[in-house]
């Protein structure tokens, strides 16, 4: 039975599957779309996605949010665990982070939710960006082109580097320390 349902590879980065595991021996692709293996079907669901294949005894539910493309490939848009709902609108922290990182001049960045709440009891969204040549106002202006105003990060702080640990993860305590979240 195949261990993986899909694959995507990018030049210059690690090759990973949807669960974050390194994938060996795949040839490079030059895009962000994932390709299901032959006979594997992915269906978006409100709370993730459903994978069906002949080798599976039953459909498998995943927490990954996907957007299907007309050619059968799909884009990973985040995980159910990072789903935000504000003012009746939904967005994924992962997708917001990808939009931040796609801004020319942003070398690295992350969007996350603060512990403290803002008006109406909604937990605020913050962002840290490694963008030496851009001011925070310029980054926000670029985000306005692709992000609904209710999901624009406030605060957005420019930093020299993100507090990644040895495995490349971003510990929440490090993010909060950089953003100066007093209610950690």
mmCIF file of N, CA and C in Angstrom, residues 59-134:
data_model
loop_
_atom_site.group_PDB
_atom_site.id
_atom_site.type_symbol
_atom_site.label_atom_id
_atom_site.label_comp_id
_atom_site.label_asym_id
_atom_site.label_seq_id
_atom_site.Cartn_x
_atom_site.Cartn_y
_atom_site.Cartn_z
ATOM 1 N N UNK A 59 -12.786 5.976 2.879
ATOM 2 C CA UNK A 59 -12.230 7.317 2.676
ATOM 3 C C UNK A 59 -11.511 7.810 3.942
ATOM 4 N N UNK A 60 -10.452 8.575 3.728
ATOM 5 C CA UNK A 60 -9.660 9.108 4.836
ATOM 6 C C UNK A 60 -9.901 10.611 4.922
ATOM 7 N N UNK A 61 -10.309 11.077 6.098
ATOM 8 C CA UNK A 61 -10.510 12.509 6.335
ATOM 9 C C UNK A 61 -9.192 13.128 6.794
ATOM 10 N N UNK A 62 -8.815 14.227 6.158
ATOM 11 C CA UNK A 62 -7.614 14.968 6.538
ATOM 12 C C UNK A 62 -8.010 16.367 6.992
ATOM 13 N N UNK A 63 -7.215 16.962 7.848
ATOM 14 C CA UNK A 63 -7.479 18.319 8.324
ATOM 15 C C UNK A 63 -6.981 19.374 7.352
ATOM 16 N N UNK A 64 -6.429 18.950 6.208
ATOM 17 C CA UNK A 64 -5.888 19.891 5.231
ATOM 18 C C UNK A 64 -6.993 20.510 4.392
ATOM 19 N N UNK A 65 -6.971 21.833 4.283
ATOM 20 C CA UNK A 65 -7.922 22.566 3.450
ATOM 21 C C UNK A 65 -7.319 22.691 2.060
ATOM 22 N N UNK A 66 -8.066 22.272 1.038
ATOM 23 C CA UNK A 66 -7.535 22.279 -0.320
ATOM 24 C C UNK A 66 -8.453 23.043 -1.260
ATOM 25 N N UNK A 67 -7.849 23.522 -2.332
ATOM 26 C CA UNK A 67 -8.595 24.144 -3.433
ATOM 27 C C UNK A 67 -8.299 23.322 -4.677
ATOM 28 N N UNK A 68 -9.356 22.716 -5.245
ATOM 29 C CA UNK A 68 -9.178 21.897 -6.438
ATOM 30 C C UNK A 68 -8.945 22.770 -7.663
ATOM 31 N N UNK A 69 -8.071 22.310 -8.529
ATOM 32 C CA UNK A 69 -7.817 22.972 -9.800
ATOM 33 C C UNK A 69 -8.522 22.189 -10.908
ATOM 34 N N UNK A 70 -8.866 22.830 -12.016
ATOM 35 C CA UNK A 70 -9.593 22.144 -13.089
ATOM 36 C C UNK A 70 -8.891 20.901 -13.633
ATOM 37 N N UNK A 71 -7.566 20.832 -13.539
ATOM 38 C CA UNK A 71 -6.831 19.691 -14.092
ATOM 39 C C UNK A 71 -6.690 18.526 -13.110
ATOM 40 N N UNK A 72 -7.352 18.619 -11.937
ATOM 41 C CA UNK A 72 -7.300 17.532 -10.969
ATOM 42 C C UNK A 72 -6.260 17.711 -9.884
ATOM 43 N N UNK A 73 -5.347 18.645 -10.071
ATOM 44 C CA UNK A 73 -4.379 18.947 -9.011
ATOM 45 C C UNK A 73 -5.065 19.823 -7.974
ATOM 46 N N UNK A 74 -4.370 20.147 -6.902
ATOM 47 C CA UNK A 74 -4.963 21.003 -5.884
ATOM 48 C C UNK A 74 -3.903 21.835 -5.184
ATOM 49 N N UNK A 75 -4.363 22.904 -4.566
ATOM 50 C CA UNK A 75 -3.502 23.779 -3.774
ATOM 51 C C UNK A 75 -3.824 23.564 -2.308
ATOM 52 N N UNK A 76 -2.813 23.468 -1.500
ATOM 53 C CA UNK A 76 -2.986 23.351 -0.058
ATOM 54 C C UNK A 76 -3.219 24.749 0.493
ATOM 55 N N UNK A 77 -4.337 24.949 1.189
ATOM 56 C CA UNK A 77 -4.715 26.272 1.675
ATOM 57 C C UNK A 77 -4.687 26.399 3.192
ATOM 58 N N UNK A 78 -4.130 25.412 3.863
ATOM 59 C CA UNK A 78 -4.018 25.479 5.313
ATOM 60 C C UNK A 78 -4.575 24.229 5.961
ATOM 61 N N UNK A 79 -4.709 24.295 7.264
ATOM 62 C CA UNK A 79 -5.241 23.171 8.033
ATOM 63 C C UNK A 79 -6.437 23.635 8.829
ATOM 64 N N UNK A 80 -7.335 22.714 9.087
ATOM 65 C CA UNK A 80 -8.527 23.040 9.850
ATOM 66 C C UNK A 80 -8.159 23.658 11.194
ATOM 67 N N UNK A 81 -7.069 23.192 11.798
ATOM 68 C CA UNK A 81 -6.658 23.697 13.104
ATOM 69 C C UNK A 81 -6.254 25.171 13.051
ATOM 70 N N UNK A 82 -5.881 25.676 11.874
ATOM 71 C CA UNK A 82 -5.473 27.081 11.785
ATOM 72 C C UNK A 82 -6.548 27.949 11.127
ATOM 73 N N UNK A 83 -7.777 27.463 11.127
ATOM 74 C CA UNK A 83 -8.878 28.178 10.499
ATOM 75 C C UNK A 83 -9.382 29.295 11.413
ATOM 76 N N UNK A 84 -9.535 30.480 10.841
ATOM 77 C CA UNK A 84 -10.070 31.638 11.561
ATOM 78 C C UNK A 84 -11.474 31.926 11.060
ATOM 79 N N UNK A 85 -12.336 32.368 11.941
ATOM 80 C CA UNK A 85 -13.649 32.835 11.524
ATOM 81 C C UNK A 85 -13.902 34.168 12.227
ATOM 82 N N UNK A 86 -13.987 35.209 11.419
ATOM 83 C CA UNK A 86 -14.202 36.568 11.935
ATOM 84 C C UNK A 86 -15.282 37.209 11.084
ATOM 85 N N UNK A 87 -16.266 37.785 11.742
ATOM 86 C CA UNK A 87 -17.364 38.475 11.053
ATOM 87 C C UNK A 87 -18.019 37.592 9.988
ATOM 88 N N UNK A 88 -18.142 36.303 10.288
ATOM 89 C CA UNK A 88 -18.780 35.383 9.355
ATOM 90 C C UNK A 88 -17.922 34.988 8.170
ATOM 91 N N UNK A 89 -16.661 35.398 8.164
ATOM 92 C CA UNK A 89 -15.740 35.077 7.068
ATOM 93 C C UNK A 89 -14.690 34.111 7.586
ATOM 94 N N UNK A 90 -14.175 33.275 6.683
ATOM 95 C CA UNK A 90 -13.186 32.276 7.070
ATOM 96 C C UNK A 90 -11.883 32.474 6.305
ATOM 97 N N UNK A 91 -10.783 32.236 7.017
ATOM 98 C CA UNK A 91 -9.455 32.269 6.405
ATOM 99 C C UNK A 91 -8.558 31.327 7.190
ATOM 100 N N UNK A 92 -7.509 30.891 6.563
ATOM 101 C CA UNK A 92 -6.534 30.002 7.190
ATOM 102 C C UNK A 92 -5.274 30.799 7.511
ATOM 103 N N UNK A 93 -4.727 30.585 8.708
ATOM 104 C CA UNK A 93 -3.471 31.247 9.052
ATOM 105 C C UNK A 93 -2.368 30.847 8.072
ATOM 106 N N UNK A 94 -2.373 29.595 7.643
ATOM 107 C CA UNK A 94 -1.373 29.141 6.672
ATOM 108 C C UNK A 94 -1.481 29.881 5.349
ATOM 109 N N UNK A 95 -2.711 30.083 4.874
ATOM 110 C CA UNK A 95 -2.904 30.800 3.617
ATOM 111 C C UNK A 95 -2.529 32.276 3.774
ATOM 112 N N UNK A 96 -2.879 32.873 4.899
ATOM 113 C CA UNK A 96 -2.491 34.271 5.147
ATOM 114 C C UNK A 96 -0.966 34.400 5.199
ATOM 115 N N UNK A 97 -0.312 33.424 5.818
ATOM 116 C CA UNK A 97 1.155 33.433 5.875
ATOM 117 C C UNK A 97 1.742 33.320 4.475
ATOM 118 N N UNK A 98 1.192 32.437 3.629
ATOM 119 C CA UNK A 98 1.682 32.308 2.253
ATOM 120 C C UNK A 98 1.529 33.622 1.487
ATOM 121 N N UNK A 99 0.430 34.327 1.704
ATOM 122 C CA UNK A 99 0.223 35.606 1.023
ATOM 123 C C UNK A 99 1.240 36.641 1.502
ATOM 124 N N UNK A 100 1.548 36.639 2.792
ATOM 125 C CA UNK A 100 2.574 37.532 3.321
ATOM 126 C C UNK A 100 3.926 37.209 2.696
ATOM 127 N N UNK A 101 4.276 35.933 2.658
ATOM 128 C CA UNK A 101 5.573 35.527 2.128
ATOM 129 C C UNK A 101 5.695 35.741 0.626
ATOM 130 N N UNK A 102 4.580 35.871 -0.071
ATOM 131 C CA UNK A 102 4.602 36.081 -1.531
ATOM 132 C C UNK A 102 4.849 37.534 -1.918
ATOM 133 N N UNK A 103 4.825 38.434 -0.960
ATOM 134 C CA UNK A 103 5.042 39.856 -1.253
ATOM 135 C C UNK A 103 6.514 40.072 -1.628
ATOM 136 N N UNK A 104 6.771 40.676 -2.780
ATOM 137 C CA UNK A 104 8.165 40.964 -3.145
ATOM 138 C C UNK A 104 8.839 41.803 -2.063
ATOM 139 N N UNK A 105 10.013 41.352 -1.627
ATOM 140 C CA UNK A 105 10.743 42.047 -0.569
ATOM 141 C C UNK A 105 10.576 41.393 0.804
ATOM 142 N N UNK A 106 9.592 40.507 0.946
ATOM 143 C CA UNK A 106 9.428 39.766 2.203
ATOM 144 C C UNK A 106 10.218 38.469 2.078
ATOM 145 N N UNK A 107 11.239 38.329 2.903
ATOM 146 C CA UNK A 107 12.106 37.149 2.857
ATOM 147 C C UNK A 107 11.539 35.989 3.661
ATOM 148 N N UNK A 108 10.818 36.299 4.722
ATOM 149 C CA UNK A 108 10.197 35.286 5.575
ATOM 150 C C UNK A 108 9.101 35.989 6.361
ATOM 151 N N UNK A 109 8.149 35.240 6.842
ATOM 152 C CA UNK A 109 7.088 35.864 7.612
ATOM 153 C C UNK A 109 6.127 34.828 8.151
ATOM 154 N N UNK A 110 5.325 35.258 9.106
ATOM 155 C CA UNK A 110 4.319 34.394 9.706
ATOM 156 C C UNK A 110 3.149 35.251 10.185
ATOM 157 N N UNK A 111 1.945 34.707 10.019
ATOM 158 C CA UNK A 111 0.731 35.337 10.536
ATOM 159 C C UNK A 111 0.204 34.403 11.609
ATOM 160 N N UNK A 112 -0.164 34.951 12.758
ATOM 161 C CA UNK A 112 -0.653 34.138 13.868
ATOM 162 C C UNK A 112 -1.664 34.929 14.678
ATOM 163 N N UNK A 113 -2.369 34.224 15.548
ATOM 164 C CA UNK A 113 -3.402 34.860 16.359
ATOM 165 C C UNK A 113 -2.861 35.124 17.754
ATOM 166 N N UNK A 114 -3.148 36.321 18.271
ATOM 167 C CA UNK A 114 -2.714 36.699 19.607
ATOM 168 C C UNK A 114 -3.628 36.086 20.662
ATOM 169 N N UNK A 115 -3.151 36.071 21.898
ATOM 170 C CA UNK A 115 -3.961 35.581 23.009
ATOM 171 C C UNK A 115 -5.018 36.607 23.408
ATOM 172 N N UNK A 116 -4.626 37.877 23.392
ATOM 173 C CA UNK A 116 -5.561 38.921 23.833
ATOM 174 C C UNK A 116 -6.649 39.149 22.791
ATOM 175 N N UNK A 117 -7.774 39.639 23.259
ATOM 176 C CA UNK A 117 -8.889 39.895 22.351
ATOM 177 C C UNK A 117 -9.001 41.388 22.061
ATOM 178 N N UNK A 118 -9.573 41.663 20.922
ATOM 179 C CA UNK A 118 -9.824 43.042 20.521
ATOM 180 C C UNK A 118 -11.297 43.359 20.699
ATOM 181 N N UNK A 119 -11.788 44.362 19.977
ATOM 182 C CA UNK A 119 -13.200 44.733 20.078
ATOM 183 C C UNK A 119 -14.116 43.552 19.754
ATOM 184 N N UNK A 120 -15.161 43.394 20.524
ATOM 185 C CA UNK A 120 -16.120 42.318 20.284
ATOM 186 C C UNK A 120 -15.639 40.959 20.742
ATOM 187 N N UNK A 121 -14.541 40.909 21.486
ATOM 188 C CA UNK A 121 -14.037 39.647 21.992
ATOM 189 C C UNK A 121 -13.311 38.790 20.977
ATOM 190 N N UNK A 122 -12.983 39.333 19.812
ATOM 191 C CA UNK A 122 -12.283 38.591 18.762
ATOM 192 C C UNK A 122 -10.785 38.647 19.024
ATOM 193 N N UNK A 123 -10.127 37.486 18.958
ATOM 194 C CA UNK A 123 -8.672 37.460 19.117
ATOM 195 C C UNK A 123 -8.029 38.087 17.884
ATOM 196 N N UNK A 124 -7.142 39.033 18.126
ATOM 197 C CA UNK A 124 -6.509 39.771 17.040
ATOM 198 C C UNK A 124 -5.504 38.915 16.281
ATOM 199 N N UNK A 125 -5.255 39.308 15.039
ATOM 200 C CA UNK A 125 -4.283 38.648 14.176
ATOM 201 C C UNK A 125 -3.043 39.531 14.116
ATOM 202 N N UNK A 126 -1.875 38.906 14.242
ATOM 203 C CA UNK A 126 -0.603 39.628 14.183
ATOM 204 C C UNK A 126 0.272 38.987 13.112
ATOM 205 N N UNK A 127 1.316 39.709 12.724
ATOM 206 C CA UNK A 127 2.269 39.165 11.760
ATOM 207 C C UNK A 127 3.662 39.673 12.067
ATOM 208 N N UNK A 128 4.628 38.822 11.783
ATOM 209 C CA UNK A 128 6.039 39.188 11.835
ATOM 210 C C UNK A 128 6.593 38.978 10.432
ATOM 211 N N UNK A 129 7.364 39.950 9.955
ATOM 212 C CA UNK A 129 7.906 39.858 8.597
ATOM 213 C C UNK A 129 9.385 40.199 8.595
ATOM 214 N N UNK A 130 10.153 39.390 7.893
ATOM 215 C CA UNK A 130 11.555 39.685 7.626
ATOM 216 C C UNK A 130 11.560 40.342 6.253
ATOM 217 N N UNK A 131 11.670 41.665 6.271
ATOM 218 C CA UNK A 131 11.591 42.454 5.029
ATOM 219 C C UNK A 131 12.430 43.710 5.202
ATOM 220 N N UNK A 132 13.742 43.577 5.071
ATOM 221 C CA UNK A 132 14.637 44.701 5.354
ATOM 222 C C UNK A 132 14.350 45.973 4.571
ATOM 223 N N UNK A 133 13.856 45.853 3.348
ATOM 224 C CA UNK A 133 13.666 47.035 2.503
ATOM 225 C C UNK A 133 12.231 47.571 2.520
ATOM 226 N N UNK A 134 11.343 46.962 3.297
ATOM 227 C CA UNK A 134 9.943 47.395 3.321
ATOM 228 C C UNK A 134 9.533 47.883 4.703
#
